[in-house]
Short mmCIF file of C-alpha atoms and ligand atoms in Angstrom, two decimals:
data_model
loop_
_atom_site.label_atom_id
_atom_site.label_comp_id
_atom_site.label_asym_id
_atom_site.label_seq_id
_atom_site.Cartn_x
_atom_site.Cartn_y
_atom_site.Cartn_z
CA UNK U 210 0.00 0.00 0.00
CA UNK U 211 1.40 3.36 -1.06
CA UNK U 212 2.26 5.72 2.01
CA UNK U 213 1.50 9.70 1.42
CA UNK U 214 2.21 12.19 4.03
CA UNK U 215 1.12 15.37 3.86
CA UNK U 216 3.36 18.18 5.31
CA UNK U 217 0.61 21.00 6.88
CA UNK U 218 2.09 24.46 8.31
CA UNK U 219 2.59 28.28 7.43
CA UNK U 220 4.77 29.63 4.68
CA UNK U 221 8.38 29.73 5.91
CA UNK U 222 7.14 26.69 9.04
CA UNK U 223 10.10 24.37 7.49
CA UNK U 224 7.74 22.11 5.34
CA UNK U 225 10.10 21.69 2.01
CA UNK U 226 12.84 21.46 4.60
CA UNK U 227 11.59 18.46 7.04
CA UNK U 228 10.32 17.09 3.07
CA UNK U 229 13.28 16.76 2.32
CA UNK U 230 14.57 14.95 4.99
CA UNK U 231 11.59 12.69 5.12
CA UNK U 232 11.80 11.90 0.95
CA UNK U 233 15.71 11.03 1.92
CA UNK U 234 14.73 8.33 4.77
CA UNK U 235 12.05 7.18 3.13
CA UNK U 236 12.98 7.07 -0.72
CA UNK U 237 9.74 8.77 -1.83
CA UNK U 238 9.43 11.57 -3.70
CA UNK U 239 9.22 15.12 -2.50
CA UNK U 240 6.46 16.56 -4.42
CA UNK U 241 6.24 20.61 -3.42
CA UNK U 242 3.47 22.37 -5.65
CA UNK U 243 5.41 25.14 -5.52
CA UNK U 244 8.65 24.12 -6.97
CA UNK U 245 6.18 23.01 -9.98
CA UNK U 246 5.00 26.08 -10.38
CA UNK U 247 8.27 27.91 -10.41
CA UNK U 248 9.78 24.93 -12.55
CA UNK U 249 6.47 26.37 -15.20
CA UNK U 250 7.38 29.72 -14.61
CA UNK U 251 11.14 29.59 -15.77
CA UNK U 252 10.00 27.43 -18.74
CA UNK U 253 7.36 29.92 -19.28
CA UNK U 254 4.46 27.49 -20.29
CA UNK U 255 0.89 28.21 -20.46
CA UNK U 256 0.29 27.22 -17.03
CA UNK U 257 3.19 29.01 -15.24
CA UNK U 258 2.03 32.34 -17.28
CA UNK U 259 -0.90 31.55 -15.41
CA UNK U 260 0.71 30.76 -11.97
CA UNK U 261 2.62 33.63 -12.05
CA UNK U 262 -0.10 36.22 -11.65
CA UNK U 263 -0.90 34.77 -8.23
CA UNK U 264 2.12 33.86 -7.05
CA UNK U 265 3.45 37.30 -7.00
CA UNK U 266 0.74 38.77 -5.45
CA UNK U 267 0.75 36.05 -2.74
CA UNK U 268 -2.46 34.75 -3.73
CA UNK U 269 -3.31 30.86 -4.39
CA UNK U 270 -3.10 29.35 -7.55
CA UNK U 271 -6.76 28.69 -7.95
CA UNK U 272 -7.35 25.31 -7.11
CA UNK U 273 -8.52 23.47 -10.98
CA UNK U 274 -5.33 24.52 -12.13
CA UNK U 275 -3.14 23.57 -9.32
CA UNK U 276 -5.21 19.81 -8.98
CA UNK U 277 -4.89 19.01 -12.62
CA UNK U 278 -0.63 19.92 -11.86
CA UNK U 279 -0.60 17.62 -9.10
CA UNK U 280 -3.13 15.14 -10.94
CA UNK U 281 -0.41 15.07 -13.76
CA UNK U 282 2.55 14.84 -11.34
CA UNK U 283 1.24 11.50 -9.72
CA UNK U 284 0.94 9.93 -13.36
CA UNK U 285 4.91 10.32 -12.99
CA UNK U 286 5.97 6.27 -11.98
CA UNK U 287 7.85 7.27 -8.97
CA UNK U 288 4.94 7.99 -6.67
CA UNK U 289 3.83 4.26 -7.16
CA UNK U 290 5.63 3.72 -3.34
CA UNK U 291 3.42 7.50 -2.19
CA UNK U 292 5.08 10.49 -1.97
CA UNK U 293 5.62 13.64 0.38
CA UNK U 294 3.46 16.33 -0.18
CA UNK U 295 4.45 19.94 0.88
CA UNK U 296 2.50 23.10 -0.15
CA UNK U 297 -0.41 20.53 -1.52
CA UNK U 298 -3.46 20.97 -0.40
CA UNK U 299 -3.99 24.85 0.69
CA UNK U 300 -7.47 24.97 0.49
CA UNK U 301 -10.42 21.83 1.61
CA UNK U 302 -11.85 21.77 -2.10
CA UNK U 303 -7.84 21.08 -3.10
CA UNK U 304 -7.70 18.13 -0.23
CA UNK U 305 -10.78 16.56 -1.21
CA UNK U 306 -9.68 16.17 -5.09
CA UNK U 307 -6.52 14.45 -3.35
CA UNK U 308 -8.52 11.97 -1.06
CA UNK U 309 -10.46 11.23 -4.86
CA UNK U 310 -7.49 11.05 -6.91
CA UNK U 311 -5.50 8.65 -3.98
CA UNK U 312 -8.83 7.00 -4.04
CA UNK U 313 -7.72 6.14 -7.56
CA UNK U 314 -4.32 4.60 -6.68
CA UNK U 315 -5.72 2.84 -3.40
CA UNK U 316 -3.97 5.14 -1.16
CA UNK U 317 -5.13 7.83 1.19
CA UNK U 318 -3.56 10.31 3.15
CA UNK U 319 -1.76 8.55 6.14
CA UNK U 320 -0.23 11.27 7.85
CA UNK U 321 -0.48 15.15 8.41
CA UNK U 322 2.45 16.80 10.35
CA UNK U 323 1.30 20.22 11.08
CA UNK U 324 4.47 22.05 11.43
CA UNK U 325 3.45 25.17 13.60
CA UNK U 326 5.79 28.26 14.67
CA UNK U 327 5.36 32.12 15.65
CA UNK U 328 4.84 34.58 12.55
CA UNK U 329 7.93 36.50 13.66
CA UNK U 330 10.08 33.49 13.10
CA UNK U 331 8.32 32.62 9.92
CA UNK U 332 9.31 36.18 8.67
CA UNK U 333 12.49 36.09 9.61
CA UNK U 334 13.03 32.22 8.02
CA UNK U 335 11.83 33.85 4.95
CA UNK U 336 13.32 37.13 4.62
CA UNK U 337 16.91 34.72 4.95
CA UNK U 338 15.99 31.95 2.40
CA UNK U 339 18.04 31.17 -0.31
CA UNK U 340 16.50 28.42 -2.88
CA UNK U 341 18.77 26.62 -5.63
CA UNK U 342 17.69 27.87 -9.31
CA UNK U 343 17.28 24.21 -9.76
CA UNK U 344 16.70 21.54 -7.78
CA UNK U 345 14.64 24.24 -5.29
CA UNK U 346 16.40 23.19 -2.28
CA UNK U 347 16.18 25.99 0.49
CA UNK U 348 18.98 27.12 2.51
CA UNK U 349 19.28 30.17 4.74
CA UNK U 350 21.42 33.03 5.58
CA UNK U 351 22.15 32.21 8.85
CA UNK U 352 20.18 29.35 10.36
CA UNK U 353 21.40 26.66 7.19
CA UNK U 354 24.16 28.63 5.04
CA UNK U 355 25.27 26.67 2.26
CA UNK U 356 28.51 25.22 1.84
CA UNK U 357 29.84 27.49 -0.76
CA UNK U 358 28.17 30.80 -0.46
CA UNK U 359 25.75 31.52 -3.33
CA UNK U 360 25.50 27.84 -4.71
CA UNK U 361 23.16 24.66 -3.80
CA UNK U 362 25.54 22.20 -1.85
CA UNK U 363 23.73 19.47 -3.93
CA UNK U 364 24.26 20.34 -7.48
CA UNK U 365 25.95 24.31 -7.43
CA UNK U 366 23.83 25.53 -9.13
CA UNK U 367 22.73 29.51 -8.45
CA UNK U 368 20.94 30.24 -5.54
CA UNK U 369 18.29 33.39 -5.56
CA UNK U 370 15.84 35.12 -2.92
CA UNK U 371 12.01 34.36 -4.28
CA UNK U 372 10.71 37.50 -4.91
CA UNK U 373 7.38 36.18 -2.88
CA UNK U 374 10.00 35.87 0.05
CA UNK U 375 10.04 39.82 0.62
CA UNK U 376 8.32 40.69 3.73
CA UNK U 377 5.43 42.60 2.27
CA UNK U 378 4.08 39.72 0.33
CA UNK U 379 4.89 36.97 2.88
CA UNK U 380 2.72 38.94 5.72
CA UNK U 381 -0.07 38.77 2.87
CA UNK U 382 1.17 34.95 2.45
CA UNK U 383 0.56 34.35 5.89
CA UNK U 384 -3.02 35.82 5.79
CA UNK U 385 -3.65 33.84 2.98
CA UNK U 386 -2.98 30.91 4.84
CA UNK U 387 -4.63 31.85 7.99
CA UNK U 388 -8.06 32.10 5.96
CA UNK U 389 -7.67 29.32 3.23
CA UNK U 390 -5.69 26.57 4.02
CA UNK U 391 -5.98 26.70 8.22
CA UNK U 392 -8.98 25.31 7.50
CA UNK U 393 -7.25 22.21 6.64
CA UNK U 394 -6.41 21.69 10.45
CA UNK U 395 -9.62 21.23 11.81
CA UNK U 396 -10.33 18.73 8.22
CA UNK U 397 -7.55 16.36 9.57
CA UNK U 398 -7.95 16.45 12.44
CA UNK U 399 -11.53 15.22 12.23
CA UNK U 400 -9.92 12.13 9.97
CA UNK U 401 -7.66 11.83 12.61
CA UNK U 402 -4.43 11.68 10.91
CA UNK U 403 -3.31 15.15 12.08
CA UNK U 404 0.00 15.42 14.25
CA UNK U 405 1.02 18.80 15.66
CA UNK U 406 5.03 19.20 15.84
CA UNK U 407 6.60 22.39 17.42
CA UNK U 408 8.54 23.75 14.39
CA UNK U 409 10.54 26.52 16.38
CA UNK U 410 13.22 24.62 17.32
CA UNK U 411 16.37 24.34 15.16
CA UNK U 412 15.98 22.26 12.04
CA UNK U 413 17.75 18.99 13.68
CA UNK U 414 15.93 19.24 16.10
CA UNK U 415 12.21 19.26 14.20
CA UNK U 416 13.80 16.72 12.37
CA UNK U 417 13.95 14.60 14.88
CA UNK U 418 10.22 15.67 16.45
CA UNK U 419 9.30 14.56 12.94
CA UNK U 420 10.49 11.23 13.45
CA UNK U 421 9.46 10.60 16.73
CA UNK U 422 5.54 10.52 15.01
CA UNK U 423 6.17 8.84 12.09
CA UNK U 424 4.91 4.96 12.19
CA UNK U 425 4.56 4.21 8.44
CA UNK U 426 6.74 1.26 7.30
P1 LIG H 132 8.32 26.18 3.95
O1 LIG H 132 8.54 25.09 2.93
O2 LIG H 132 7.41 25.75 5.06
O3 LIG H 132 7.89 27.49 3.35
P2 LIG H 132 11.24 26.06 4.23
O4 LIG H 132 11.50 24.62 4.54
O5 LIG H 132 11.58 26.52 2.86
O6 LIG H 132 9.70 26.46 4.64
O7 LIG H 132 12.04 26.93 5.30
C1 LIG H 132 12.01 28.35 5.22
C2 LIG H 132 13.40 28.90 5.54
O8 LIG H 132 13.71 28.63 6.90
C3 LIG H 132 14.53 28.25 4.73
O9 LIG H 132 15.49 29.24 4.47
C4 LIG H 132 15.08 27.17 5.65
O10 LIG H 132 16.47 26.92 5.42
C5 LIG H 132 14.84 27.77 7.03
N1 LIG H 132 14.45 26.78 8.05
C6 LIG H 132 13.71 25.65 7.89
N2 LIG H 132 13.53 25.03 9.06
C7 LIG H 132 14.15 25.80 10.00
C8 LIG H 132 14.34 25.70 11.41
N3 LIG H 132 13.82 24.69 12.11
N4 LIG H 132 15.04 26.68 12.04
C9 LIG H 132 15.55 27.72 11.32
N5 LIG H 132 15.42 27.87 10.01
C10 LIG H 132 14.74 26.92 9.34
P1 LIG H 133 5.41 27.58 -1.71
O1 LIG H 133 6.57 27.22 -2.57
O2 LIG H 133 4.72 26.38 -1.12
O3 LIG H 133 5.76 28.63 -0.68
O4 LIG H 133 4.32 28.23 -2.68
C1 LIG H 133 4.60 29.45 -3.37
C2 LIG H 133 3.32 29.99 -3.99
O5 LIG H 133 2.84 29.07 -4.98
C3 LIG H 133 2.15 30.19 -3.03
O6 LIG H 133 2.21 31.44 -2.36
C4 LIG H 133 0.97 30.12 -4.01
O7 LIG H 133 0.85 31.31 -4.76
C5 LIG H 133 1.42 29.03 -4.98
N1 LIG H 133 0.99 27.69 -4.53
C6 LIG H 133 1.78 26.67 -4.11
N2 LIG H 133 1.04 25.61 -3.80
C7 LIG H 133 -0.25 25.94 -4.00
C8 LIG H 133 -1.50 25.29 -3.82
N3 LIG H 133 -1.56 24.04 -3.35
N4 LIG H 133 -2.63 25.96 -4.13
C9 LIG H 133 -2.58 27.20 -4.62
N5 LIG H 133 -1.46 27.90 -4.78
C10 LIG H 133 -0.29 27.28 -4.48
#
C-alpha cells in the first residue's frame, strides 16, 4: 500500500525542509506544488504564465489549475511507493480532489504533520531563504548557510531570494494561509491523521520531532 504524508504548516514553518529529509529516509518523492509552479514559470508554459499572476501577489493558484498539476505529477511512476506532499493541499476543495485522486491509486492520506511556529520566526526564516535555481532546495542566511556561499551544496547551481519571500508579500502569504488553508487543520484532524510538531526549534531538532511521530513502514 502506497504511504502519502502530507506536510501542513505556514509559509516559511520548514515544510520543504523536514520534506526533504523525510523523501531522503524514506525514498519517496518530495512533491512541493510550488517548486512546480516555479519549474512552469522559468520554462514559461501556459500554465506558469498563469501561476505567475498569483504567485506574485501572494495569492493561491486557484485550485482546478493547481489539482490538474498535481493530478499530472502522480501519473509520474515514482509515486507508485506514495510520496511527500508539501505546499499541496492549501485549500479543503484542493484536499478533497486528493482523497479522490489517492482513491484512484488505493492510497489515502496517512499522515499530516502540522508544522506550527510564531509569525515573527516565519518572517524572519523567509526574509533569509536562499533556494537553488534548480533543484529548489532551500537554505538560509544564517540558520542553514550553504557550503559554498551563493551555490546549492547538492548540485551548485545559483541560488536566488524568491521574490514572494520579501516581507510585504509573505505577511499577505501568511493571511492567505490563515483564511484558506488553516482550515485544513480542523479537516484532519476530524480524519484523525493530524500530528502537531513544534517547528521553532532548530531544524535537527524538528527533524527529529518529525520522526518521533512517524509509524509508516
Ligand atoms: P516552507 O517550505 O514551510 O515554506 P522552508 O522549509 O523553505 O519552509 O524553510 C524556510 C526557511 O527557513 C529556509 O530558508 C530554511 O532553510 C529555514 N528553516 C527551515 N527550518 C528551519 C528551522 N527549524 N530553524 C531555522 N530555520 C529553518
Ligand atoms: P510555496 O513554494 O509552497 O511557498 O508556494 C509558493 C506559492 O505558490 C504560493 O504562495 C501560491 O501562490 C502558490 N501555490 C503553491 N502551492 C499551491 C497550492 N496548493 N494551491 C494554490 N497555490 C499554491
Amino acid at each position: 500500500m502506497p504511504t502519502y504524508i502530507v506536510l501542513l504548516g505556514p509559509p516559511g514553518a520548514g515544510k520543504g525542509t523536514q520534506a526533504g529529509i523525510l523523501s531522503e529516509k524514506f525514498k519517496l518523492p518530495h512533491i512541493s506544488s510550488g517548486d512546480i509552479f516555479r519549474e512552469n514559470i522559468r520554462n514559461n508554459t501556459e500554465m506558469g504564465k498563469i501561476a505567475q499572476t498569483f504567485i506574485s501577489k501572494g495569492e493561491l493558484v486557484p485550485d482546478d489549475v493547481t489539482v490538474a498539476m498535481i493530478r499530472d505529477r502522480f501519473k509520474r511512476p515514482d509515486c507508485v511507493r506514495g510520496a511527500i506532499l508539501d505546499g499541496f493541499p492549501r485549500t479543503p476543495p484542493q484536499a478533497d480532489s486528493l482523497a479522490e485522486m489517492l482513491r484512484e491509486f488505493g492510497g489515502k492520506v496517512d499522515l499530516v504533520p502540522f508544522i506550527t511556529a510564531p509569525a515573527e520566526a516565519l518572517i524572519e526564516r523567509l526574509a533569509g531563504r536562499w533556494s537553488c535555481k534548480e533543484c529548489g532546495h532551500a537554505f538560509h542566511s544564517k540558520f542553514n548557510p550553504p557550503k559554498t556561499p551563493g551555490h546549492c551544496d547538492f548540485d551548485q547551481s545559483a541560488l536566488y531570494q524568491r521574490d514572494d519571500d520579501k516581507p510585504d508579500t509573505v505577511k499577505h502569504r501568511i493571511d492567505v494561509y490563515q483564511q484558506q488553508t488553516a482550515p485544513l487543520i480542523d479537516y484532519y484532524k476530524k480524519g484523525g491523521i493530524l500530528t502537531e510538531v513544534n517547528g521553532f526549534g532548530s531544524i535537527e531538532e524538528v527533524a527529529t520531532l518529525m520522526n518521533s511521530i512517524m509509524c509508516v513502514e
